[in-house]
């Protein structure tokens, strides 16, 4: 098996070397097959951004191995202190301890494995605890939603080119976030046609219902065509997304035009996903991205402390059956 993998790698490296030579001829204006880099990348099914990364790496290293695509995992996996230690840091910080005091407390138990003061600072910063108010408020957060499932926030998010080594015309994420618990689920899709979005949202709803026993009463979306015909439209039952909600007994609310903050919980979720999963990451293909995303969602819902939940985890706000 290893010999077979090595043979595949060598074959791919030689192919990439041939592509590098063709690319250099294009830059010199001497390539008879391709007049532009765009034509060259389209023919070879390359993302231009990913090919240029490989080309620059080959220029710096000069080895066949440097021509092979290199997957980069999501940030949240590489930077994480153990989640139990993170939780302890959050609790100590909320009591008003600074990073040096927290380090001393942890050092008694963890000894040389205790996070450094700078690591503790970065953890606190990630959860918005790097600057404490003069008088620490011990009040519970103001909860607008009273129970899980009362209101869900749904949105689509475009992924920029280069997120996968394999090139796709377009990739999107569609997410649903429970407004009370912040339990979230995401699907990767290749277009935002109304039928595609309808099926992906249905899968998200089913996953949240089956795993977390949340039954949604109302969903909120923007006014995008993928989500409906409009608030006052007469033909709502002709739209796949609207029809799905009707059949499931779920009400549909729209955000106010030009006010994305109305759907702020899902907008904040996109920022978190971008920081933890998208920024500086590169996946092999759409299936690799989906697999990593599945692993992340379990972490996000069941293990990751949430700044908007006073350092608790979304799963803590799900009623115990």
PDB file of C-alpha atoms in Angstrom:
ATOM      1  CA  UNK A   1       0.000   0.000   0.000  1.00  0.00           C
ATOM      2  CA  UNK A   2       2.837   2.380   0.897  1.00  0.00           C
ATOM      3  CA  UNK A   3       4.618   1.633  -2.411  1.00  0.00           C
ATOM      4  CA  UNK A   4       1.399   2.426  -4.263  1.00  0.00           C
ATOM      5  CA  UNK A   5       1.042   5.737  -2.376  1.00  0.00           C
ATOM      6  CA  UNK A   6       4.672   6.640  -3.137  1.00  0.00           C
ATOM      7  CA  UNK A   7       4.153   5.900  -6.838  1.00  0.00           C
ATOM      8  CA  UNK A   8       1.049   8.112  -6.913  1.00  0.00           C
ATOM      9  CA  UNK A   9       2.951  10.917  -5.152  1.00  0.00           C
ATOM     10  CA  UNK A  10       5.875  10.704  -7.599  1.00  0.00           C
ATOM     11  CA  UNK A  11       3.521  10.716 -10.587  1.00  0.00           C
ATOM     12  CA  UNK A  12       1.667  13.750  -9.229  1.00  0.00           C
ATOM     13  CA  UNK A  13       4.941  15.551  -8.478  1.00  0.00           C
ATOM     14  CA  UNK A  14       6.198  14.987 -12.047  1.00  0.00           C
ATOM     15  CA  UNK A  15       2.899  16.249 -13.430  1.00  0.00           C
ATOM     16  CA  UNK A  16       3.174  19.363 -11.255  1.00  0.00           C
ATOM     17  CA  UNK A  17       6.775  19.876 -12.421  1.00  0.00           C
ATOM     18  CA  UNK A  18       5.536  19.811 -16.014  1.00  0.00           C
ATOM     19  CA  UNK A  19       2.861  22.358 -15.062  1.00  0.00           C
ATOM     20  CA  UNK A  20       5.482  24.601 -13.450  1.00  0.00           C
ATOM     21  CA  UNK A  21       7.511  24.525 -16.673  1.00  0.00           C
ATOM     22  CA  UNK A  22       4.407  25.391 -18.707  1.00  0.00           C
ATOM     23  CA  UNK A  23       3.564  28.220 -16.320  1.00  0.00           C
ATOM     24  CA  UNK A  24       7.046  29.705 -16.715  1.00  0.00           C
ATOM     25  CA  UNK A  25       6.668  29.586 -20.505  1.00  0.00           C
ATOM     26  CA  UNK A  26       3.370  31.477 -20.181  1.00  0.00           C
ATOM     27  CA  UNK A  27       5.124  34.188 -18.151  1.00  0.00           C
ATOM     28  CA  UNK A  28       7.750  34.441 -20.905  1.00  0.00           C
ATOM     29  CA  UNK A  29       5.066  34.562 -23.613  1.00  0.00           C
ATOM     30  CA  UNK A  30       6.456  31.392 -25.226  1.00  0.00           C
ATOM     31  CA  UNK A  31       3.719  28.870 -24.422  1.00  0.00           C
ATOM     32  CA  UNK A  32       1.969  27.647 -27.574  1.00  0.00           C
ATOM     33  CA  UNK A  33      -0.826  25.852 -25.659  1.00  0.00           C
ATOM     34  CA  UNK A  34      -1.953  28.587 -23.277  1.00  0.00           C
ATOM     35  CA  UNK A  35      -1.921  32.331 -23.742  1.00  0.00           C
ATOM     36  CA  UNK A  36      -3.017  33.228 -20.213  1.00  0.00           C
ATOM     37  CA  UNK A  37      -2.590  31.833 -16.697  1.00  0.00           C
ATOM     38  CA  UNK A  38      -6.381  31.750 -16.400  1.00  0.00           C
ATOM     39  CA  UNK A  39      -6.661  29.365 -19.382  1.00  0.00           C
ATOM     40  CA  UNK A  40      -3.839  27.233 -17.979  1.00  0.00           C
ATOM     41  CA  UNK A  41      -5.505  26.905 -14.546  1.00  0.00           C
ATOM     42  CA  UNK A  42      -8.930  26.235 -16.050  1.00  0.00           C
ATOM     43  CA  UNK A  43      -7.564  23.454 -18.275  1.00  0.00           C
ATOM     44  CA  UNK A  44      -5.738  21.785 -15.371  1.00  0.00           C
ATOM     45  CA  UNK A  45      -8.636  22.355 -12.924  1.00  0.00           C
ATOM     46  CA  UNK A  46      -6.375  24.302 -10.572  1.00  0.00           C
ATOM     47  CA  UNK A  47      -7.355  27.024  -8.190  1.00  0.00           C
ATOM     48  CA  UNK A  48      -4.989  29.809  -9.287  1.00  0.00           C
ATOM     49  CA  UNK A  49      -4.349  30.724  -5.660  1.00  0.00           C
ATOM     50  CA  UNK A  50      -3.384  27.159  -4.698  1.00  0.00           C
ATOM     51  CA  UNK A  51      -1.179  26.652  -7.769  1.00  0.00           C
ATOM     52  CA  UNK A  52       0.759  29.837  -7.055  1.00  0.00           C
ATOM     53  CA  UNK A  53       1.321  28.688  -3.459  1.00  0.00           C
ATOM     54  CA  UNK A  54       2.782  25.408  -4.761  1.00  0.00           C
ATOM     55  CA  UNK A  55       4.861  27.265  -7.371  1.00  0.00           C
ATOM     56  CA  UNK A  56       6.349  29.637  -4.790  1.00  0.00           C
ATOM     57  CA  UNK A  57       7.064  26.742  -2.417  1.00  0.00           C
ATOM     58  CA  UNK A  58       8.889  24.919  -5.240  1.00  0.00           C
ATOM     59  CA  UNK A  59      10.927  28.044  -5.989  1.00  0.00           C
ATOM     60  CA  UNK A  60      12.003  28.237  -2.331  1.00  0.00           C
ATOM     61  CA  UNK A  61      12.642  24.522  -1.701  1.00  0.00           C
ATOM     62  CA  UNK A  62      13.397  23.110  -5.161  1.00  0.00           C
ATOM     63  CA  UNK A  63      12.299  19.539  -4.290  1.00  0.00           C
ATOM     64  CA  UNK A  64       9.712  17.265  -5.891  1.00  0.00           C
ATOM     65  CA  UNK A  65       8.001  16.914  -2.494  1.00  0.00           C
ATOM     66  CA  UNK A  66       7.377  20.655  -2.426  1.00  0.00           C
ATOM     67  CA  UNK A  67       5.206  20.268  -5.547  1.00  0.00           C
ATOM     68  CA  UNK A  68       2.687  18.080  -3.756  1.00  0.00           C
ATOM     69  CA  UNK A  69      -0.452  19.799  -2.378  1.00  0.00           C
ATOM     70  CA  UNK A  70      -0.233  20.170   1.370  1.00  0.00           C
ATOM     71  CA  UNK A  71      -3.357  20.091   3.480  1.00  0.00           C
ATOM     72  CA  UNK A  72      -3.551  22.578   6.356  1.00  0.00           C
ATOM     73  CA  UNK A  73      -5.942  21.779   9.155  1.00  0.00           C
ATOM     74  CA  UNK A  74      -8.254  24.203  10.958  1.00  0.00           C
ATOM     75  CA  UNK A  75      -6.711  26.562  13.500  1.00  0.00           C
ATOM     76  CA  UNK A  76      -8.828  25.491  16.441  1.00  0.00           C
ATOM     77  CA  UNK A  77      -7.096  22.075  16.498  1.00  0.00           C
ATOM     78  CA  UNK A  78      -3.545  23.364  16.616  1.00  0.00           C
ATOM     79  CA  UNK A  79      -3.891  26.166  19.117  1.00  0.00           C
ATOM     80  CA  UNK A  80      -6.003  24.482  21.764  1.00  0.00           C
ATOM     81  CA  UNK A  81      -5.112  24.095  25.373  1.00  0.00           C
ATOM     82  CA  UNK A  82      -6.998  21.147  26.877  1.00  0.00           C
ATOM     83  CA  UNK A  83     -10.655  22.164  27.108  1.00  0.00           C
ATOM     84  CA  UNK A  84     -10.870  21.371  30.847  1.00  0.00           C
ATOM     85  CA  UNK A  85      -7.920  23.685  31.514  1.00  0.00           C
ATOM     86  CA  UNK A  86      -9.548  26.395  29.358  1.00  0.00           C
ATOM     87  CA  UNK A  87     -12.730  26.106  31.416  1.00  0.00           C
ATOM     88  CA  UNK A  88     -10.736  26.442  34.642  1.00  0.00           C
ATOM     89  CA  UNK A  89      -8.955  29.522  33.268  1.00  0.00           C
ATOM     90  CA  UNK A  90     -12.306  31.111  32.366  1.00  0.00           C
ATOM     91  CA  UNK A  91     -13.716  30.465  35.854  1.00  0.00           C
ATOM     92  CA  UNK A  92     -10.612  31.930  37.527  1.00  0.00           C
ATOM     93  CA  UNK A  93     -10.651  34.953  35.213  1.00  0.00           C
ATOM     94  CA  UNK A  94     -14.329  35.645  35.893  1.00  0.00           C
ATOM     95  CA  UNK A  95     -13.430  35.805  39.577  1.00  0.00           C
ATOM     96  CA  UNK A  96     -11.071  38.684  38.749  1.00  0.00           C
ATOM     97  CA  UNK A  97      -7.693  36.873  38.732  1.00  0.00           C
ATOM     98  CA  UNK A  98      -5.067  38.146  36.289  1.00  0.00           C
ATOM     99  CA  UNK A  99      -3.016  35.861  34.019  1.00  0.00           C
ATOM    100  CA  UNK A 100      -0.092  35.598  36.445  1.00  0.00           C
ATOM    101  CA  UNK A 101      -2.353  34.672  39.348  1.00  0.00           C
ATOM    102  CA  UNK A 102      -4.117  32.094  37.176  1.00  0.00           C
ATOM    103  CA  UNK A 103      -0.740  30.666  36.134  1.00  0.00           C
ATOM    104  CA  UNK A 104       0.290  30.253  39.777  1.00  0.00           C
ATOM    105  CA  UNK A 105      -2.971  28.478  40.631  1.00  0.00           C
ATOM    106  CA  UNK A 106      -2.653  26.079  37.686  1.00  0.00           C
ATOM    107  CA  UNK A 107       1.049  25.471  38.310  1.00  0.00           C
ATOM    108  CA  UNK A 108       0.277  23.872  41.687  1.00  0.00           C
ATOM    109  CA  UNK A 109      -1.751  21.173  39.946  1.00  0.00           C
ATOM    110  CA  UNK A 110      -0.185  20.935  36.475  1.00  0.00           C
ATOM    111  CA  UNK A 111       3.419  21.871  37.331  1.00  0.00           C
ATOM    112  CA  UNK A 112       5.511  22.206  34.144  1.00  0.00           C
ATOM    113  CA  UNK A 113       2.424  21.521  31.986  1.00  0.00           C
ATOM    114  CA  UNK A 114       0.625  24.664  33.159  1.00  0.00           C
ATOM    115  CA  UNK A 115      -0.078  27.165  30.331  1.00  0.00           C
ATOM    116  CA  UNK A 116       2.219  30.179  30.298  1.00  0.00           C
ATOM    117  CA  UNK A 117       0.849  33.624  31.279  1.00  0.00           C
ATOM    118  CA  UNK A 118       0.874  34.630  27.585  1.00  0.00           C
ATOM    119  CA  UNK A 119      -1.167  31.530  26.640  1.00  0.00           C
ATOM    120  CA  UNK A 120      -3.597  32.310  29.454  1.00  0.00           C
ATOM    121  CA  UNK A 121      -3.916  35.880  28.141  1.00  0.00           C
ATOM    122  CA  UNK A 122      -4.685  34.587  24.607  1.00  0.00           C
ATOM    123  CA  UNK A 123      -7.341  32.220  25.969  1.00  0.00           C
ATOM    124  CA  UNK A 124      -8.945  35.052  27.947  1.00  0.00           C
ATOM    125  CA  UNK A 125      -8.805  37.309  24.893  1.00  0.00           C
ATOM    126  CA  UNK A 126     -10.510  34.667  22.750  1.00  0.00           C
ATOM    127  CA  UNK A 127     -13.455  34.658  25.141  1.00  0.00           C
ATOM    128  CA  UNK A 128     -13.556  38.425  25.602  1.00  0.00           C
ATOM    129  CA  UNK A 129     -12.153  38.280  29.142  1.00  0.00           C
ATOM    130  CA  UNK A 130      -8.815  40.032  28.592  1.00  0.00           C
ATOM    131  CA  UNK A 131     -10.285  43.291  29.922  1.00  0.00           C
ATOM    132  CA  UNK A 132     -12.522  43.076  32.972  1.00  0.00           C
ATOM    133  CA  UNK A 133     -14.839  45.822  34.145  1.00  0.00           C
ATOM    134  CA  UNK A 134     -13.925  47.599  37.362  1.00  0.00           C
ATOM    135  CA  UNK A 135     -16.842  45.988  39.108  1.00  0.00           C
ATOM    136  CA  UNK A 136     -17.354  42.426  37.945  1.00  0.00           C
ATOM    137  CA  UNK A 137     -21.059  41.893  37.377  1.00  0.00           C
ATOM    138  CA  UNK A 138     -22.261  38.591  38.724  1.00  0.00           C
ATOM    139  CA  UNK A 139     -25.642  38.896  37.048  1.00  0.00           C
ATOM    140  CA  UNK A 140     -26.754  36.153  34.710  1.00  0.00           C
ATOM    141  CA  UNK A 141     -26.746  37.219  31.052  1.00  0.00           C
ATOM    142  CA  UNK A 142     -29.918  38.792  29.762  1.00  0.00           C
ATOM    143  CA  UNK A 143     -31.763  36.081  27.856  1.00  0.00           C
ATOM    144  CA  UNK A 144     -34.128  37.317  25.191  1.00  0.00           C
ATOM    145  CA  UNK A 145     -35.186  33.848  24.113  1.00  0.00           C
ATOM    146  CA  UNK A 146     -36.737  31.831  26.922  1.00  0.00           C
ATOM    147  CA  UNK A 147     -36.153  28.305  25.610  1.00  0.00           C
ATOM    148  CA  UNK A 148     -34.278  26.299  22.999  1.00  0.00           C
ATOM    149  CA  UNK A 149     -36.092  26.168  19.670  1.00  0.00           C
ATOM    150  CA  UNK A 150     -38.081  29.370  20.131  1.00  0.00           C
ATOM    151  CA  UNK A 151     -36.154  31.129  17.352  1.00  0.00           C
ATOM    152  CA  UNK A 152     -33.503  29.877  14.917  1.00  0.00           C
ATOM    153  CA  UNK A 153     -31.237  32.082  12.802  1.00  0.00           C
ATOM    154  CA  UNK A 154     -30.414  30.847   9.271  1.00  0.00           C
ATOM    155  CA  UNK A 155     -27.954  32.264   6.754  1.00  0.00           C
ATOM    156  CA  UNK A 156     -25.708  31.386   3.783  1.00  0.00           C
ATOM    157  CA  UNK A 157     -22.010  32.262   3.624  1.00  0.00           C
ATOM    158  CA  UNK A 158     -19.752  32.291   0.529  1.00  0.00           C
ATOM    159  CA  UNK A 159     -16.359  30.558   0.826  1.00  0.00           C
ATOM    160  CA  UNK A 160     -13.508  32.215  -1.046  1.00  0.00           C
ATOM    161  CA  UNK A 161     -11.430  30.341  -3.623  1.00  0.00           C
ATOM    162  CA  UNK A 162      -8.502  28.340  -2.293  1.00  0.00           C
ATOM    163  CA  UNK A 163     -10.254  26.775   0.692  1.00  0.00           C
ATOM    164  CA  UNK A 164      -9.843  23.375  -1.032  1.00  0.00           C
ATOM    165  CA  UNK A 165      -6.978  21.970  -3.090  1.00  0.00           C
ATOM    166  CA  UNK A 166      -9.503  20.612  -5.575  1.00  0.00           C
ATOM    167  CA  UNK A 167     -11.089  23.463  -7.467  1.00  0.00           C
ATOM    168  CA  UNK A 168     -14.858  24.064  -7.405  1.00  0.00           C
ATOM    169  CA  UNK A 169     -16.810  26.792  -9.225  1.00  0.00           C
ATOM    170  CA  UNK A 170     -18.252  27.990  -5.891  1.00  0.00           C
ATOM    171  CA  UNK A 171     -18.693  26.739  -2.338  1.00  0.00           C
ATOM    172  CA  UNK A 172     -21.064  27.995   0.366  1.00  0.00           C
ATOM    173  CA  UNK A 173     -21.916  27.243   3.960  1.00  0.00           C
ATOM    174  CA  UNK A 174     -25.506  27.298   5.175  1.00  0.00           C
ATOM    175  CA  UNK A 175     -25.983  27.443   8.944  1.00  0.00           C
ATOM    176  CA  UNK A 176     -28.766  27.310  11.494  1.00  0.00           C
ATOM    177  CA  UNK A 177     -28.143  28.673  15.013  1.00  0.00           C
ATOM    178  CA  UNK A 178     -30.549  28.324  17.938  1.00  0.00           C
ATOM    179  CA  UNK A 179     -31.058  31.798  19.408  1.00  0.00           C
ATOM    180  CA  UNK A 180     -31.229  30.581  23.019  1.00  0.00           C
ATOM    181  CA  UNK A 181     -28.597  27.854  23.373  1.00  0.00           C
ATOM    182  CA  UNK A 182     -26.394  28.788  20.355  1.00  0.00           C
ATOM    183  CA  UNK A 183     -26.490  25.145  19.241  1.00  0.00           C
ATOM    184  CA  UNK A 184     -25.517  25.286  15.548  1.00  0.00           C
ATOM    185  CA  UNK A 185     -25.298  23.054  12.503  1.00  0.00           C
ATOM    186  CA  UNK A 186     -23.750  23.705   9.091  1.00  0.00           C
ATOM    187  CA  UNK A 187     -23.852  22.172   5.608  1.00  0.00           C
ATOM    188  CA  UNK A 188     -21.402  22.717   2.720  1.00  0.00           C
ATOM    189  CA  UNK A 189     -23.155  23.288  -0.618  1.00  0.00           C
ATOM    190  CA  UNK A 190     -22.054  24.160  -4.154  1.00  0.00           C
ATOM    191  CA  UNK A 191     -24.839  26.617  -5.015  1.00  0.00           C
ATOM    192  CA  UNK A 192     -27.554  28.586  -3.242  1.00  0.00           C
ATOM    193  CA  UNK A 193     -30.486  27.675  -5.443  1.00  0.00           C
ATOM    194  CA  UNK A 194     -33.680  27.560  -3.426  1.00  0.00           C
ATOM    195  CA  UNK A 195     -34.026  23.768  -3.706  1.00  0.00           C
ATOM    196  CA  UNK A 196     -30.406  23.175  -2.624  1.00  0.00           C
ATOM    197  CA  UNK A 197     -30.781  25.485   0.367  1.00  0.00           C
ATOM    198  CA  UNK A 198     -34.102  23.905   1.332  1.00  0.00           C
ATOM    199  CA  UNK A 199     -32.644  20.383   1.487  1.00  0.00           C
ATOM    200  CA  UNK A 200     -29.506  21.520   3.326  1.00  0.00           C
ATOM    201  CA  UNK A 201     -31.537  23.418   5.959  1.00  0.00           C
ATOM    202  CA  UNK A 202     -33.804  20.389   6.338  1.00  0.00           C
ATOM    203  CA  UNK A 203     -30.755  18.214   7.062  1.00  0.00           C
ATOM    204  CA  UNK A 204     -29.503  20.774   9.599  1.00  0.00           C
ATOM    205  CA  UNK A 205     -32.882  20.895  11.351  1.00  0.00           C
ATOM    206  CA  UNK A 206     -33.070  17.097  11.463  1.00  0.00           C
ATOM    207  CA  UNK A 207     -29.547  16.815  12.895  1.00  0.00           C
ATOM    208  CA  UNK A 208     -30.287  19.331  15.661  1.00  0.00           C
ATOM    209  CA  UNK A 209     -33.644  17.721  16.424  1.00  0.00           C
ATOM    210  CA  UNK A 210     -32.238  14.191  16.558  1.00  0.00           C
ATOM    211  CA  UNK A 211     -29.047  14.970  18.475  1.00  0.00           C
ATOM    212  CA  UNK A 212     -30.164  17.794  20.771  1.00  0.00           C
ATOM    213  CA  UNK A 213     -33.957  17.300  20.884  1.00  0.00           C
ATOM    214  CA  UNK A 214     -34.607  20.904  19.806  1.00  0.00           C
ATOM    215  CA  UNK A 215     -37.836  21.541  17.896  1.00  0.00           C
ATOM    216  CA  UNK A 216     -37.896  24.922  16.173  1.00  0.00           C
ATOM    217  CA  UNK A 217     -40.977  27.142  16.329  1.00  0.00           C
ATOM    218  CA  UNK A 218     -39.753  30.095  14.235  1.00  0.00           C
ATOM    219  CA  UNK A 219     -36.796  30.744  11.922  1.00  0.00           C
ATOM    220  CA  UNK A 220     -35.325  34.081  10.882  1.00  0.00           C
ATOM    221  CA  UNK A 221     -33.588  34.661   7.543  1.00  0.00           C
ATOM    222  CA  UNK A 222     -32.598  37.610   5.400  1.00  0.00           C
ATOM    223  CA  UNK A 223     -34.578  38.531   2.296  1.00  0.00           C
ATOM    224  CA  UNK A 224     -32.465  36.452  -0.104  1.00  0.00           C
ATOM    225  CA  UNK A 225     -34.265  34.696  -2.955  1.00  0.00           C
ATOM    226  CA  UNK A 226     -33.041  31.324  -1.674  1.00  0.00           C
ATOM    227  CA  UNK A 227     -35.174  31.770   1.460  1.00  0.00           C
ATOM    228  CA  UNK A 228     -38.478  32.847   0.007  1.00  0.00           C
ATOM    229  CA  UNK A 229     -40.612  34.991  -2.224  1.00  0.00           C
ATOM    230  CA  UNK A 230     -40.798  37.880   0.239  1.00  0.00           C
ATOM    231  CA  UNK A 231     -42.742  38.729   3.352  1.00  0.00           C
ATOM    232  CA  UNK A 232     -45.916  39.788   1.552  1.00  0.00           C
ATOM    233  CA  UNK A 233     -45.758  37.404  -1.427  1.00  0.00           C
ATOM    234  CA  UNK A 234     -48.918  35.539  -2.422  1.00  0.00           C
ATOM    235  CA  UNK A 235     -47.127  32.519  -3.898  1.00  0.00           C
ATOM    236  CA  UNK A 236     -45.200  31.338  -0.837  1.00  0.00           C
ATOM    237  CA  UNK A 237     -46.307  27.731  -1.252  1.00  0.00           C
ATOM    238  CA  UNK A 238     -44.541  27.661  -4.635  1.00  0.00           C
ATOM    239  CA  UNK A 239     -41.171  28.325  -3.007  1.00  0.00           C
ATOM    240  CA  UNK A 240     -39.289  25.190  -1.755  1.00  0.00           C
ATOM    241  CA  UNK A 241     -37.976  26.782   1.452  1.00  0.00           C
ATOM    242  CA  UNK A 242     -41.295  28.400   2.377  1.00  0.00           C
ATOM    243  CA  UNK A 243     -43.174  25.194   1.601  1.00  0.00           C
ATOM    244  CA  UNK A 244     -40.822  23.137   3.778  1.00  0.00           C
ATOM    245  CA  UNK A 245     -41.374  25.447   6.765  1.00  0.00           C
ATOM    246  CA  UNK A 246     -45.141  25.334   6.227  1.00  0.00           C
ATOM    247  CA  UNK A 247     -45.179  21.527   6.141  1.00  0.00           C
ATOM    248  CA  UNK A 248     -43.082  21.398   9.331  1.00  0.00           C
ATOM    249  CA  UNK A 249     -45.274  23.926  11.141  1.00  0.00           C
ATOM    250  CA  UNK A 250     -42.411  26.441  11.501  1.00  0.00           C
ATOM    251  CA  UNK A 251     -43.044  30.194  11.240  1.00  0.00           C
ATOM    252  CA  UNK A 252     -40.800  32.346   9.032  1.00  0.00           C
ATOM    253  CA  UNK A 253     -39.537  35.798  10.037  1.00  0.00           C
ATOM    254  CA  UNK A 254     -37.439  38.084   7.840  1.00  0.00           C
ATOM    255  CA  UNK A 255     -34.688  40.430   8.963  1.00  0.00           C
ATOM    256  CA  UNK A 256     -35.171  44.134   8.383  1.00  0.00           C
ATOM    257  CA  UNK A 257     -33.717  45.201   5.010  1.00  0.00           C
ATOM    258  CA  UNK A 258     -30.106  46.467   5.179  1.00  0.00           C
ATOM    259  CA  UNK A 259     -29.865  45.511   8.865  1.00  0.00           C
ATOM    260  CA  UNK A 260     -27.825  42.267   9.092  1.00  0.00           C
ATOM    261  CA  UNK A 261     -27.447  42.808  12.859  1.00  0.00           C
ATOM    262  CA  UNK A 262     -31.073  41.635  13.183  1.00  0.00           C
ATOM    263  CA  UNK A 263     -29.658  38.180  12.484  1.00  0.00           C
ATOM    264  CA  UNK A 264     -26.647  38.920  14.658  1.00  0.00           C
ATOM    265  CA  UNK A 265     -26.272  35.500  16.288  1.00  0.00           C
ATOM    266  CA  UNK A 266     -25.602  33.755  12.986  1.00  0.00           C
ATOM    267  CA  UNK A 267     -23.388  36.648  11.832  1.00  0.00           C
ATOM    268  CA  UNK A 268     -21.271  36.169  14.972  1.00  0.00           C
ATOM    269  CA  UNK A 269     -21.196  32.432  14.289  1.00  0.00           C
ATOM    270  CA  UNK A 270     -19.700  33.101  10.836  1.00  0.00           C
ATOM    271  CA  UNK A 271     -16.915  35.085  12.471  1.00  0.00           C
ATOM    272  CA  UNK A 272     -16.154  32.176  14.823  1.00  0.00           C
ATOM    273  CA  UNK A 273     -16.214  29.629  11.976  1.00  0.00           C
ATOM    274  CA  UNK A 274     -13.884  31.831   9.942  1.00  0.00           C
ATOM    275  CA  UNK A 275     -11.377  32.172  12.794  1.00  0.00           C
ATOM    276  CA  UNK A 276     -11.450  28.491  13.787  1.00  0.00           C
ATOM    277  CA  UNK A 277     -12.011  26.641  10.506  1.00  0.00           C
ATOM    278  CA  UNK A 278     -11.469  28.793   7.421  1.00  0.00           C
ATOM    279  CA  UNK A 279      -8.717  31.358   7.977  1.00  0.00           C
ATOM    280  CA  UNK A 280      -5.325  30.019   6.742  1.00  0.00           C
ATOM    281  CA  UNK A 281      -6.763  26.490   6.362  1.00  0.00           C
ATOM    282  CA  UNK A 282      -6.776  24.390   3.197  1.00  0.00           C
ATOM    283  CA  UNK A 283      -8.698  21.140   2.711  1.00  0.00           C
ATOM    284  CA  UNK A 284      -8.229  18.418   0.112  1.00  0.00           C
ATOM    285  CA  UNK A 285     -11.765  18.547  -1.290  1.00  0.00           C
ATOM    286  CA  UNK A 286     -15.375  19.169  -0.309  1.00  0.00           C
ATOM    287  CA  UNK A 287     -15.651  15.825   1.520  1.00  0.00           C
ATOM    288  CA  UNK A 288     -12.560  16.592   3.597  1.00  0.00           C
ATOM    289  CA  UNK A 289     -14.055  19.978   4.487  1.00  0.00           C
ATOM    290  CA  UNK A 290     -17.354  18.328   5.454  1.00  0.00           C
ATOM    291  CA  UNK A 291     -15.619  15.772   7.676  1.00  0.00           C
ATOM    292  CA  UNK A 292     -13.572  18.435   9.471  1.00  0.00           C
ATOM    293  CA  UNK A 293     -16.671  20.598   9.850  1.00  0.00           C
ATOM    294  CA  UNK A 294     -18.614  17.722  11.426  1.00  0.00           C
ATOM    295  CA  UNK A 295     -15.844  17.245  13.994  1.00  0.00           C
ATOM    296  CA  UNK A 296     -15.777  20.984  14.689  1.00  0.00           C
ATOM    297  CA  UNK A 297     -19.548  21.231  15.205  1.00  0.00           C
ATOM    298  CA  UNK A 298     -19.458  18.552  17.914  1.00  0.00           C
ATOM    299  CA  UNK A 299     -16.635  20.497  19.570  1.00  0.00           C
ATOM    300  CA  UNK A 300     -18.463  23.842  19.185  1.00  0.00           C
ATOM    301  CA  UNK A 301     -21.783  22.587  20.552  1.00  0.00           C
ATOM    302  CA  UNK A 302     -20.599  20.244  23.283  1.00  0.00           C
ATOM    303  CA  UNK A 303     -17.118  21.260  24.462  1.00  0.00           C
ATOM    304  CA  UNK A 304     -16.323  24.882  23.556  1.00  0.00           C
ATOM    305  CA  UNK A 305     -17.080  27.558  26.195  1.00  0.00           C
ATOM    306  CA  UNK A 306     -19.106  30.403  24.661  1.00  0.00           C
ATOM    307  CA  UNK A 307     -18.451  34.037  25.488  1.00  0.00           C
ATOM    308  CA  UNK A 308     -22.125  34.923  24.950  1.00  0.00           C
ATOM    309  CA  UNK A 309     -23.164  32.203  27.411  1.00  0.00           C
ATOM    310  CA  UNK A 310     -21.002  33.381  30.323  1.00  0.00           C
ATOM    311  CA  UNK A 311     -18.331  30.806  29.514  1.00  0.00           C
ATOM    312  CA  UNK A 312     -20.772  27.902  29.414  1.00  0.00           C
ATOM    313  CA  UNK A 313     -21.228  25.516  26.506  1.00  0.00           C
ATOM    314  CA  UNK A 314     -24.287  25.515  24.199  1.00  0.00           C
ATOM    315  CA  UNK A 315     -25.189  21.984  25.293  1.00  0.00           C
ATOM    316  CA  UNK A 316     -25.514  23.256  28.892  1.00  0.00           C
ATOM    317  CA  UNK A 317     -28.674  25.118  27.814  1.00  0.00           C
ATOM    318  CA  UNK A 318     -30.431  22.037  26.454  1.00  0.00           C
ATOM    319  CA  UNK A 319     -33.052  20.640  28.875  1.00  0.00           C
ATOM    320  CA  UNK A 320     -31.986  17.285  30.280  1.00  0.00           C
ATOM    321  CA  UNK A 321     -34.398  14.576  29.201  1.00  0.00           C
TER     322      UNK A 321
END
